[in-house]
PDB file of C-alpha atoms and ligand atoms in Angstrom:
ATOM      1  CA  VAL A 237      18.879  -9.530  -8.954  1.00 91.00           C
ATOM      2  CA  ALA A 238      20.400 -11.483 -11.838  1.00 91.00           C
ATOM      3  CA  THR A 239      17.321 -13.702 -12.123  1.00 91.00           C
ATOM      4  CA  GLU A 240      15.000 -10.750 -11.470  1.00 93.00           C
ATOM      5  CA  GLU A 241      13.391 -12.525  -8.506  1.00 92.00           C
ATOM      6  CA  VAL A 242      12.556  -9.343  -6.587  1.00 96.00           C
ATOM      7  CA  GLU A 243       9.089  -7.939  -7.139  1.00 97.00           C
ATOM      8  CA  PRO A 244       7.457  -4.697  -6.046  1.00 98.00           C
ATOM      9  CA  HIS A 245       4.266  -4.917  -4.035  1.00 98.00           C
ATOM     10  CA  PHE A 246       2.092  -1.839  -3.598  1.00 98.00           C
ATOM     11  CA  GLN A 247       0.349  -0.440  -0.516  1.00 98.00           C
ATOM     12  CA  PRO A 248      -2.384   2.204  -0.919  1.00 98.00           C
ATOM     13  CA  ILE A 249      -2.031   5.713   0.530  1.00 98.00           C
ATOM     14  CA  VAL A 250      -5.365   7.460   1.038  1.00 98.00           C
ATOM     15  CA  ASP A 251      -6.824  10.894   1.621  1.00 98.00           C
ATOM     16  CA  LEU A 252      -7.883  10.395   5.246  1.00 98.00           C
ATOM     17  CA  ALA A 253     -10.951  12.627   5.050  1.00 97.00           C
ATOM     18  CA  THR A 254     -12.472  11.046   1.913  1.00 96.00           C
ATOM     19  CA  ARG A 255     -10.747   7.628   2.101  1.00 96.00           C
ATOM     20  CA  GLN A 256      -9.948   7.888  -1.586  1.00 96.00           C
ATOM     21  CA  VAL A 257      -6.700   6.347  -2.766  1.00 97.00           C
ATOM     22  CA  ILE A 258      -4.156   9.006  -3.863  1.00 98.00           C
ATOM     23  CA  GLY A 259      -1.125   6.812  -4.527  1.00 98.00           C
ATOM     24  CA  PHE A 260       0.834   3.677  -3.618  1.00 98.00           C
ATOM     25  CA  GLU A 261       4.130   2.943  -1.901  1.00 98.00           C
ATOM     26  CA  ALA A 262       6.260   0.287  -3.624  1.00 98.00           C
ATOM     27  CA  LEU A 263       7.614  -2.292  -1.151  1.00 98.00           C
ATOM     28  CA  VAL A 264      10.067  -4.909  -2.354  1.00 98.00           C
ATOM     29  CA  ARG A 265       9.316  -8.625  -1.977  1.00 98.00           C
ATOM     30  CA  TRP A 266      11.655 -11.560  -2.483  1.00 96.00           C
ATOM     31  CA  THR A 267      10.825 -15.242  -2.318  1.00 94.00           C
ATOM     32  CA  ASP A 268      13.906 -17.439  -2.407  1.00 92.00           C
ATOM     33  CA  ARG A 269      13.511 -20.972  -3.746  1.00 90.00           C
ATOM     34  CA  ASP A 270      15.090 -22.485  -0.615  1.00 93.00           C
ATOM     35  CA  LEU A 271      14.453 -19.896   2.086  1.00 92.00           C
ATOM     36  CA  GLY A 272      10.902 -18.925   1.098  1.00 94.00           C
ATOM     37  CA  PRO A 273       9.797 -15.304   1.563  1.00 95.00           C
ATOM     38  CA  VAL A 274      12.567 -13.100   3.007  1.00 96.00           C
ATOM     39  CA  SER A 275      11.704  -9.781   4.685  1.00 96.00           C
ATOM     40  CA  PRO A 276      13.143  -6.610   3.114  1.00 97.00           C
ATOM     41  CA  ALA A 277      14.152  -5.582   6.636  1.00 95.00           C
ATOM     42  CA  VAL A 278      16.577  -8.533   6.391  1.00 96.00           C
ATOM     43  CA  PHE A 279      17.791  -8.522   2.784  1.00 96.00           C
ATOM     44  CA  ILE A 280      17.934  -4.777   2.045  1.00 96.00           C
ATOM     45  CA  PRO A 281      20.691  -4.166   4.646  1.00 95.00           C
ATOM     46  CA  ILE A 282      22.600  -7.163   3.221  1.00 95.00           C
ATOM     47  CA  ALA A 283      22.221  -5.811  -0.328  1.00 95.00           C
ATOM     48  CA  GLU A 284      23.587  -2.471   0.908  1.00 94.00           C
ATOM     49  CA  GLU A 285      26.559  -4.145   2.568  1.00 94.00           C
ATOM     50  CA  ARG A 286      27.383  -6.217  -0.515  1.00 94.00           C
ATOM     51  CA  GLY A 287      27.160  -3.177  -2.777  1.00 94.00           C
ATOM     52  CA  ILE A 288      24.273  -4.465  -4.926  1.00 95.00           C
ATOM     53  CA  ILE A 289      21.587  -2.088  -3.731  1.00 97.00           C
ATOM     54  CA  SER A 290      21.931   0.059  -6.862  1.00 97.00           C
ATOM     55  CA  PRO A 291      21.134  -2.687  -9.432  1.00 97.00           C
ATOM     56  CA  LEU A 292      18.447  -4.079  -7.118  1.00 97.00           C
ATOM     57  CA  SER A 293      16.826  -0.663  -6.833  1.00 98.00           C
ATOM     58  CA  GLN A 294      17.013  -0.037 -10.594  1.00 98.00           C
ATOM     59  CA  LEU A 295      15.377  -3.386 -11.340  1.00 98.00           C
ATOM     60  CA  LEU A 296      12.666  -2.654  -8.820  1.00 98.00           C
ATOM     61  CA  LEU A 297      11.985   0.874 -10.062  1.00 98.00           C
ATOM     62  CA  ARG A 298      11.705  -0.455 -13.603  1.00 98.00           C
ATOM     63  CA  LYS A 299       9.158  -3.083 -12.572  1.00 98.00           C
ATOM     64  CA  ALA A 300       7.245  -0.674 -10.304  1.00 98.00           C
ATOM     65  CA  THR A 301       6.919   2.060 -12.945  1.00 98.00           C
ATOM     66  CA  GLN A 302       5.917  -0.489 -15.599  1.00 98.00           C
ATOM     67  CA  THR A 303       2.998  -1.355 -13.329  1.00 98.00           C
ATOM     68  CA  ALA A 304       2.189   2.170 -12.143  1.00 98.00           C
ATOM     69  CA  ARG A 305       2.018   3.650 -15.646  1.00 97.00           C
ATOM     70  CA  ASN A 306      -1.195   1.624 -16.131  1.00 96.00           C
ATOM     71  CA  TRP A 307      -2.904   3.283 -13.156  1.00 97.00           C
ATOM     72  CA  PRO A 308      -5.072   6.427 -13.437  1.00 96.00           C
ATOM     73  CA  ASP A 309      -2.812   9.465 -14.077  1.00 97.00           C
ATOM     74  CA  GLU A 310      -3.667  11.220 -10.820  1.00 97.00           C
ATOM     75  CA  LEU A 311      -2.123   8.456  -8.683  1.00 98.00           C
ATOM     76  CA  PHE A 312       1.494   8.757  -7.540  1.00 98.00           C
ATOM     77  CA  LEU A 313       4.071   6.048  -6.950  1.00 98.00           C
ATOM     78  CA  SER A 314       6.248   6.325  -3.851  1.00 98.00           C
ATOM     79  CA  PHE A 315       9.640   4.605  -3.923  1.00 98.00           C
ATOM     80  CA  ASN A 316      12.130   3.976  -1.089  1.00 98.00           C
ATOM     81  CA  LEU A 317      15.818   4.870  -1.392  1.00 97.00           C
ATOM     82  CA  SER A 318      18.441   3.292   0.872  1.00 95.00           C
ATOM     83  CA  PRO A 319      20.942   5.415   2.798  1.00 93.00           C
ATOM     84  CA  SER A 320      23.871   4.228   0.663  1.00 94.00           C
ATOM     85  CA  GLN A 321      22.084   5.439  -2.483  1.00 96.00           C
ATOM     86  CA  LEU A 322      22.262   8.975  -1.125  1.00 95.00           C
ATOM     87  CA  VAL A 323      26.062   8.896  -1.110  1.00 95.00           C
ATOM     88  CA  ASP A 324      26.233   7.478  -4.655  1.00 95.00           C
ATOM     89  CA  GLN A 325      26.385  10.345  -7.132  1.00 95.00           C
ATOM     90  CA  ASN A 326      24.989   8.116  -9.915  1.00 97.00           C
ATOM     91  CA  THR A 327      21.658   7.621  -8.150  1.00 98.00           C
ATOM     92  CA  ALA A 328      19.749  10.513  -9.743  1.00 98.00           C
ATOM     93  CA  GLN A 329      21.037   9.579 -13.205  1.00 98.00           C
ATOM     94  CA  HIS A 330      19.948   5.961 -12.714  1.00 98.00           C
ATOM     95  CA  ILE A 331      16.462   6.999 -11.629  1.00 98.00           C
ATOM     96  CA  LEU A 332      16.021   9.388 -14.546  1.00 98.00           C
ATOM     97  CA  ALA A 333      17.281   6.774 -17.033  1.00 98.00           C
ATOM     98  CA  THR A 334      14.802   4.211 -15.694  1.00 98.00           C
ATOM     99  CA  LEU A 335      11.908   6.681 -15.915  1.00 98.00           C
ATOM    100  CA  HIS A 336      12.917   7.517 -19.461  1.00 98.00           C
ATOM    101  CA  ARG A 337      13.038   3.844 -20.357  1.00 97.00           C
ATOM    102  CA  THR A 338       9.591   3.014 -18.942  1.00 98.00           C
ATOM    103  CA  GLY A 339       7.993   6.327 -19.953  1.00 97.00           C
ATOM    104  CA  PHE A 340       6.812   7.112 -16.425  1.00 98.00           C
ATOM    105  CA  ASP A 341       6.104  10.801 -15.711  1.00 98.00           C
ATOM    106  CA  PRO A 342       8.613  12.035 -13.055  1.00 98.00           C
ATOM    107  CA  ARG A 343       5.898  14.274 -11.600  1.00 98.00           C
ATOM    108  CA  ARG A 344       4.046  11.131 -10.529  1.00 98.00           C
ATOM    109  CA  LEU A 345       7.061   9.785  -8.616  1.00 98.00           C
ATOM    110  CA  GLU A 346       7.879  10.358  -4.961  1.00 98.00           C
ATOM    111  CA  ILE A 347      11.145   9.297  -3.349  1.00 98.00           C
ATOM    112  CA  GLU A 348      11.153   8.299   0.328  1.00 98.00           C
ATOM    113  CA  ILE A 349      14.330   8.895   2.284  1.00 95.00           C
ATOM    114  CA  THR A 350      15.110   8.600   5.989  1.00 93.00           C
ATOM    115  CA  GLU A 351      17.051  10.866   8.289  1.00 90.00           C
ATOM    116  CA  THR A 352      19.705   8.166   8.603  1.00 87.00           C
ATOM    117  CA  GLY A 353      20.141   8.441   4.845  1.00 87.00           C
ATOM    118  CA  LEU A 354      20.843  12.151   5.108  1.00 88.00           C
ATOM    119  CA  MET A 355      23.373  11.921   7.892  1.00 86.00           C
ATOM    120  CA  SER A 356      26.471  10.266   6.479  1.00 85.00           C
ATOM    121  CA  ASP A 357      27.020  12.808   3.694  1.00 91.00           C
ATOM    122  CA  PRO A 358      24.460  15.643   3.789  1.00 90.00           C
ATOM    123  CA  ALA A 359      26.076  17.536   0.892  1.00 93.00           C
ATOM    124  CA  SER A 360      25.896  14.507  -1.394  1.00 94.00           C
ATOM    125  CA  ALA A 361      22.300  13.784  -0.355  1.00 94.00           C
ATOM    126  CA  GLU A 362      21.307  17.380  -1.004  1.00 93.00           C
ATOM    127  CA  LYS A 363      22.823  17.301  -4.488  1.00 95.00           C
ATOM    128  CA  ILE A 364      20.879  14.138  -5.379  1.00 96.00           C
ATOM    129  CA  VAL A 365      17.643  15.466  -3.892  1.00 95.00           C
ATOM    130  CA  ASN A 366      18.003  18.709  -5.859  1.00 94.00           C
ATOM    131  CA  GLU A 367      18.603  16.828  -9.106  1.00 96.00           C
ATOM    132  CA  LEU A 368      15.447  14.791  -8.535  1.00 97.00           C
ATOM    133  CA  ARG A 369      13.316  17.783  -7.570  1.00 97.00           C
ATOM    134  CA  ALA A 370      14.489  19.672 -10.665  1.00 97.00           C
ATOM    135  CA  VAL A 371      12.573  17.230 -12.899  1.00 97.00           C
ATOM    136  CA  GLY A 372       9.455  17.272 -10.725  1.00 98.00           C
ATOM    137  CA  ILE A 373      10.071  14.231  -8.515  1.00 98.00           C
ATOM    138  CA  ARG A 374       8.711  14.818  -5.011  1.00 98.00           C
ATOM    139  CA  VAL A 375      10.750  13.963  -1.923  1.00 97.00           C
ATOM    140  CA  SER A 376       9.326  12.550   1.325  1.00 97.00           C
ATOM    141  CA  LEU A 377      10.987  12.236   4.715  1.00 95.00           C
ATOM    142  CA  ASP A 378      10.188   8.674   5.864  1.00 95.00           C
ATOM    143  CA  ASP A 379       9.869   7.274   9.419  1.00 93.00           C
ATOM    144  CA  PHE A 380       9.755  10.754  10.941  1.00 92.00           C
ATOM    145  CA  GLY A 381      10.158  10.778  14.712  1.00 86.00           C
ATOM    146  CA  THR A 382      12.408   7.730  15.001  1.00 82.00           C
ATOM    147  CA  GLY A 383      16.178   7.674  14.752  1.00 72.00           C
ATOM    148  CA  GLN A 384      18.198  10.853  15.057  1.00 72.00           C
ATOM    149  CA  SER A 385      15.520  13.381  14.198  1.00 68.00           C
ATOM    150  CA  SER A 386      16.812  16.875  13.825  1.00 75.00           C
ATOM    151  CA  LEU A 387      14.532  19.810  13.259  1.00 82.00           C
ATOM    152  CA  GLY A 388      17.501  21.639  11.742  1.00 82.00           C
ATOM    153  CA  ARG A 389      17.349  19.175   8.856  1.00 82.00           C
ATOM    154  CA  LEU A 390      13.881  20.439   7.985  1.00 86.00           C
ATOM    155  CA  ARG A 391      15.373  23.895   7.469  1.00 84.00           C
ATOM    156  CA  GLU A 392      18.285  22.714   5.347  1.00 82.00           C
ATOM    157  CA  PHE A 393      16.314  20.316   3.180  1.00 86.00           C
ATOM    158  CA  GLN A 394      13.139  21.016   1.324  1.00 87.00           C
ATOM    159  CA  PHE A 395      10.788  18.084   1.673  1.00 94.00           C
ATOM    160  CA  ASP A 396       7.442  17.888  -0.076  1.00 96.00           C
ATOM    161  CA  LYS A 397       6.016  15.407   2.386  1.00 97.00           C
ATOM    162  CA  LEU A 398       6.627  13.962   5.807  1.00 96.00           C
ATOM    163  CA  LYS A 399       5.641  10.458   6.896  1.00 97.00           C
ATOM    164  CA  ILE A 400       4.875  10.068  10.598  1.00 95.00           C
ATOM    165  CA  ASP A 401       6.284   6.802  11.897  1.00 94.00           C
ATOM    166  CA  ARG A 402       3.972   3.973  12.887  1.00 95.00           C
ATOM    167  CA  ALA A 403       5.292   4.084  16.488  1.00 92.00           C
ATOM    168  CA  PHE A 404       3.345   7.309  17.153  1.00 92.00           C
ATOM    169  CA  VAL A 405       0.253   6.220  15.263  1.00 94.00           C
ATOM    170  CA  SER A 406      -0.047   2.899  17.095  1.00 93.00           C
ATOM    171  CA  SER A 407      -0.018   4.621  20.498  1.00 92.00           C
ATOM    172  CA  ILE A 408      -2.110   7.667  19.593  1.00 92.00           C
ATOM    173  CA  LEU A 409      -5.195   6.389  21.441  1.00 92.00           C
ATOM    174  CA  ALA A 410      -3.321   4.995  24.420  1.00 91.00           C
ATOM    175  CA  ASP A 411      -0.929   7.737  25.480  1.00 90.00           C
ATOM    176  CA  LYS A 412      -1.070  11.509  25.629  1.00 91.00           C
ATOM    177  CA  PRO A 413       2.582  12.122  24.663  1.00 90.00           C
ATOM    178  CA  SER A 414       2.051  10.460  21.234  1.00 90.00           C
ATOM    179  CA  GLU A 415      -1.039  12.571  20.675  1.00 92.00           C
ATOM    180  CA  HIS A 416       0.839  15.775  21.513  1.00 93.00           C
ATOM    181  CA  ILE A 417       3.791  14.814  19.335  1.00 91.00           C
ATOM    182  CA  ILE A 418       1.529  14.088  16.355  1.00 93.00           C
ATOM    183  CA  ARG A 419      -0.318  17.367  16.797  1.00 95.00           C
ATOM    184  CA  ALA A 420       2.971  19.251  16.973  1.00 94.00           C
ATOM    185  CA  ILE A 421       4.256  17.526  13.819  1.00 94.00           C
ATOM    186  CA  LEU A 422       1.029  18.398  11.974  1.00 97.00           C
ATOM    187  CA  ALA A 423       1.238  22.059  13.018  1.00 96.00           C
ATOM    188  CA  MET A 424       4.856  22.210  11.915  1.00 94.00           C
ATOM    189  CA  CYS A 425       4.088  20.649   8.533  1.00 95.00           C
ATOM    190  CA  GLN A 426       1.279  23.086   7.949  1.00 95.00           C
ATOM    191  CA  GLY A 427       3.620  25.997   8.653  1.00 94.00           C
ATOM    192  CA  LEU A 428       6.316  24.597   6.388  1.00 93.00           C
ATOM    193  CA  GLY A 429       3.856  23.760   3.606  1.00 95.00           C
ATOM    194  CA  MET A 430       4.534  20.020   3.681  1.00 96.00           C
ATOM    195  CA  ASP A 431       2.018  17.249   3.067  1.00 98.00           C
ATOM    196  CA  VAL A 432       1.718  14.597   5.775  1.00 98.00           C
ATOM    197  CA  VAL A 433       1.017  10.878   5.731  1.00 98.00           C
ATOM    198  CA  ALA A 434       0.496   8.904   8.948  1.00 98.00           C
ATOM    199  CA  GLU A 435       1.882   5.370   8.625  1.00 98.00           C
ATOM    200  CA  GLY A 436       0.724   2.092  10.126  1.00 98.00           C
ATOM    201  CA  ILE A 437      -2.956   2.920  10.669  1.00 98.00           C
ATOM    202  CA  GLU A 438      -4.648  -0.333  11.676  1.00 98.00           C
ATOM    203  CA  GLU A 439      -7.804   0.787  13.477  1.00 97.00           C
ATOM    204  CA  GLU A 440     -10.753   2.933  12.548  1.00 97.00           C
ATOM    205  CA  ALA A 441     -10.439   4.894  15.818  1.00 97.00           C
ATOM    206  CA  GLN A 442      -6.848   5.877  14.941  1.00 97.00           C
ATOM    207  CA  ALA A 443      -7.954   7.142  11.514  1.00 98.00           C
ATOM    208  CA  LYS A 444     -10.804   9.164  13.053  1.00 97.00           C
ATOM    209  CA  ARG A 445      -8.509  10.778  15.604  1.00 97.00           C
ATOM    210  CA  LEU A 446      -5.952  11.675  12.919  1.00 97.00           C
ATOM    211  CA  VAL A 447      -8.653  13.323  10.783  1.00 97.00           C
ATOM    212  CA  GLN A 448      -9.745  15.343  13.830  1.00 96.00           C
ATOM    213  CA  PHE A 449      -6.173  16.586  14.194  1.00 96.00           C
ATOM    214  CA  GLY A 450      -6.086  17.601  10.525  1.00 96.00           C
ATOM    215  CA  CYS A 451      -3.801  14.898   9.156  1.00 98.00           C
ATOM    216  CA  GLY A 452      -4.180  14.764   5.364  1.00 98.00           C
ATOM    217  CA  GLY A 453      -2.895  11.345   4.312  1.00 98.00           C
ATOM    218  CA  GLY A 454      -2.952   7.841   5.753  1.00 98.00           C
ATOM    219  CA  GLN A 455      -1.423   4.444   5.083  1.00 98.00           C
ATOM    220  CA  GLY A 456      -1.835   1.144   6.893  1.00 98.00           C
ATOM    221  CA  TYR A 457      -3.521  -2.235   7.024  1.00 98.00           C
ATOM    222  CA  LEU A 458      -6.881  -0.516   7.664  1.00 98.00           C
ATOM    223  CA  PHE A 459      -6.868   0.721   4.057  1.00 97.00           C
ATOM    224  CA  GLY A 460      -4.926  -2.120   2.472  1.00 97.00           C
ATOM    225  CA  LYS A 461      -1.901  -4.366   2.866  1.00 98.00           C
ATOM    226  CA  PRO A 462       0.900  -4.388   0.299  1.00 98.00           C
ATOM    227  CA  ALA A 463      -0.256  -6.457  -2.700  1.00 98.00           C
ATOM    228  CA  ASP A 464       1.208  -7.537  -6.051  1.00 98.00           C
ATOM    229  CA  SER A 465       0.575  -5.765  -9.380  1.00 98.00           C
ATOM    230  CA  GLU A 466      -2.449  -7.827 -10.283  1.00 98.00           C
ATOM    231  CA  ALA A 467      -4.184  -7.542  -6.902  1.00 98.00           C
ATOM    232  CA  THR A 468      -3.452  -3.799  -6.927  1.00 98.00           C
ATOM    233  CA  MET A 469      -5.215  -3.467 -10.281  1.00 97.00           C
ATOM    234  CA  GLY A 470      -8.208  -5.272  -8.729  1.00 96.00           C
ATOM    235  CA  TYR A 471      -8.103  -2.914  -5.744  1.00 96.00           C
ATOM    236  CA  LEU A 472      -8.132   0.088  -8.104  1.00 96.00           C
ATOM    237  CA  ARG A 473     -11.018  -1.231 -10.179  1.00 95.00           C
ATOM    238  CA  GLU A 474     -13.079  -1.647  -7.033  1.00 93.00           C
ATOM    239  CA  ALA A 475     -12.041   1.778  -5.613  1.00 91.00           C
ATOM    240  CA  TYR A 476     -12.929   3.564  -8.866  1.00 90.00           C
ATOM    241  CA  ARG A 477     -16.202   1.657  -9.202  1.00 91.00           C
ATOM    242  CA  ILE A 478     -17.213   2.868  -5.721  1.00 87.00           C
ATOM    243  CA  MET A 479     -16.142   6.450  -6.550  1.00 85.00           C
ATOM    244  CA  ALA A 480     -18.177   6.450  -9.764  1.00 88.00           C
ATOM    245  CA  ALA A 481     -21.221   5.068  -7.929  1.00 90.00           C
ATOM    246  CA  ALA A 482     -20.877   7.777  -5.254  1.00 87.00           C
ATOM    247  CA  ARG A 483     -20.780  10.479  -7.956  1.00 87.00           C
ATOM    248  CA  ARG A 484     -23.945   9.096  -9.570  1.00 90.00           C
ATOM    249  CA  ALA A 485     -25.807   8.997  -6.230  1.00 86.00           C
TER     250      ALA A 485
HETATM  251  P1  LIG B  26       8.987   1.431   5.452  1.00 89.61           P
HETATM  252  O1  LIG B  26       9.491   2.182   4.266  1.00 89.61           O
HETATM  253  O2  LIG B  26       8.725   2.231   6.680  1.00 89.61           O
HETATM  254  O3  LIG B  26       7.688   0.678   4.944  1.00 89.61           O
HETATM  255  C1  LIG B  26       6.535   0.486   5.725  1.00 89.61           C
HETATM  256  C2  LIG B  26       6.528  -0.905   6.337  1.00 89.61           C
HETATM  257  O4  LIG B  26       5.410  -1.010   7.242  1.00 89.61           O
HETATM  258  C3  LIG B  26       6.313  -2.018   5.309  1.00 89.61           C
HETATM  259  O5  LIG B  26       7.013  -3.176   5.770  1.00 89.61           O
HETATM  260  C4  LIG B  26       4.801  -2.240   5.384  1.00 89.61           C
HETATM  261  O6  LIG B  26       4.409  -3.513   4.910  1.00 89.61           O
HETATM  262  C5  LIG B  26       4.565  -2.075   6.847  1.00 89.61           C
HETATM  263  N1  LIG B  26       3.187  -1.664   7.183  1.00 89.61           N
HETATM  264  C6  LIG B  26       2.352  -0.908   6.429  1.00 89.61           C
HETATM  265  N2  LIG B  26       1.169  -0.704   7.062  1.00 89.61           N
HETATM  266  C7  LIG B  26       1.270  -1.353   8.261  1.00 89.61           C
HETATM  267  C8  LIG B  26       0.361  -1.512   9.373  1.00 89.61           C
HETATM  268  O7  LIG B  26      -0.769  -1.021   9.396  1.00 89.61           O
HETATM  269  N3  LIG B  26       0.832  -2.235  10.436  1.00 89.61           N
HETATM  270  C9  LIG B  26       2.063  -2.800  10.450  1.00 89.61           C
HETATM  271  N4  LIG B  26       2.428  -3.509  11.526  1.00 89.61           N
HETATM  272  N5  LIG B  26       2.946  -2.663   9.419  1.00 89.61           N
HETATM  273  C10 LIG B  26       2.543  -1.947   8.332  1.00 89.61           C
HETATM  274  P2  LIG B  26       7.934  -4.018   4.797  1.00 89.61           P
HETATM  275  O8  LIG B  26       7.328  -4.095   3.437  1.00 89.61           O
HETATM  276  O9  LIG B  26       8.283  -5.294   5.490  1.00 89.61           O
HETATM  277  O10 LIG B  26       9.251  -3.134   4.647  1.00 89.61           O
HETATM  278  C11 LIG B  26      10.098  -2.916   5.743  1.00 89.61           C
HETATM  279  C12 LIG B  26      11.129  -1.863   5.422  1.00 89.61           C
HETATM  280  O11 LIG B  26      12.047  -2.352   4.416  1.00 89.61           O
HETATM  281  C13 LIG B  26      10.543  -0.573   4.846  1.00 89.61           C
HETATM  282  O12 LIG B  26      10.017   0.245   5.863  1.00 89.61           O
HETATM  283  C14 LIG B  26      11.775   0.003   4.162  1.00 89.61           C
HETATM  284  O13 LIG B  26      12.618   0.611   5.098  1.00 89.61           O
HETATM  285  C15 LIG B  26      12.452  -1.259   3.637  1.00 89.61           C
HETATM  286  N6  LIG B  26      12.053  -1.428   2.224  1.00 89.61           N
HETATM  287  C16 LIG B  26      10.955  -2.035   1.714  1.00 89.61           C
HETATM  288  N7  LIG B  26      10.936  -1.981   0.373  1.00 89.61           N
HETATM  289  C17 LIG B  26      12.055  -1.298   0.016  1.00 89.61           C
HETATM  290  C18 LIG B  26      12.627  -0.908  -1.243  1.00 89.61           C
HETATM  291  O14 LIG B  26      12.080  -1.159  -2.322  1.00 89.61           O
HETATM  292  N8  LIG B  26      13.815  -0.233  -1.206  1.00 89.61           N
HETATM  293  C19 LIG B  26      14.428   0.068  -0.031  1.00 89.61           C
HETATM  294  N9  LIG B  26      15.580   0.740  -0.081  1.00 89.61           N
HETATM  295  N10 LIG B  26      13.935  -0.275   1.168  1.00 89.61           N
HETATM  296  C20 LIG B  26      12.761  -0.957   1.197  1.00 89.61           C
HETATM  297 CA1  LIG B  27       8.844   3.962   3.207  1.00 89.61          CA
HETATM  298 CA1  LIG B  28       8.067   4.375   6.930  1.00 89.61          CA
END
C-alpha cells in the first residue's frame, strides 16, 4: 500500500441479450517483487486481519475511478467492499471523499457486498449502505447463493442488483437443480425490481441458456478476462467500433 503496488484490473459486464458492455468490475492485482503475482483471495483476507484493508481499498478506488472517468459516461464501475469495511463507520465517508477527489460521478459507481459482510453487524452495514445510496451509489449483493444466504436479508436490505455465483452458472447445463435455482432467483429478482448479473460465464451455451431464462446481465471469461487500464481502453475502443459499425449497417 505504501509503495502503491496494488493495481485495479477491470472485467467487462455485458447485457446478455445484445452482448454490449454496460460496465466493469474492478478486481485488485498485486505483484510482489519476490513472490510474483499474489491472488486477492490470499492477500485480501490478510489485509483485513492486519487492519490495512481501509487504506488499500481507498488507494484502489482512487486508481480505479481515475481510469473509469475516461470511459464513456454510460458505463458503470463496480467495486468490491470487504466484510470488515461494513463494520467501519468511516467507510462511506472515505468512499465519498475519494469520489470527490477524482471527480467520479457517484451515480456511475456500484458497490459489491457479500452476505458474510452483512452478518457481523447488520445495523452498521445498513447505515453505510444507506449513506452510499443517498448519493446515488448502487449496491449489489455479490456471490448470491453461496455462504449463509438468507431470503430475509432481501427484505431488510434494498439491493439494486444481485450477482448469481459462478457455482450455479458453471453447472447450469449439467444439472437440473442449478437450472431451477437460477430460474427461481431470476423470478424473485424480477418481483423485487432488482437487476441480475450471472457470474463466471465461460461457454456460449451457458450464455444462451441464461438469456432464455431472462437473465439481464453477464460476466465471465466468455466476454473478457480482467485486464489492466490500458488493455481495457483497447477493449472499449474495439467494442464501440463494432457498435458504431452495427448502427451504420
Ligand atoms: P469476486 O468478487 O466474486 O470476483 C470474481 C472472481 O471470479 C475474480 O477472481 C474473477 O477474476 C473471477 N472470474 C471472472 N470470470 C470468471 C470465469 O469465467 N471463470 C472463472 N473461473 N473465474 C472468473 P479474482 O480477481 O481472483 O478475485 C477473487 C476474489 O477476491 C473476488 O471474488 C473478491 O472476493 C476478492 N477481491 C478481488 N478484488 C477485490 C477488491 O478490490 N476488494 C476486495 N475487498 N475484494 C476483492
Ligand atoms: Ca465481486
Ligand atoms: Ca462474485
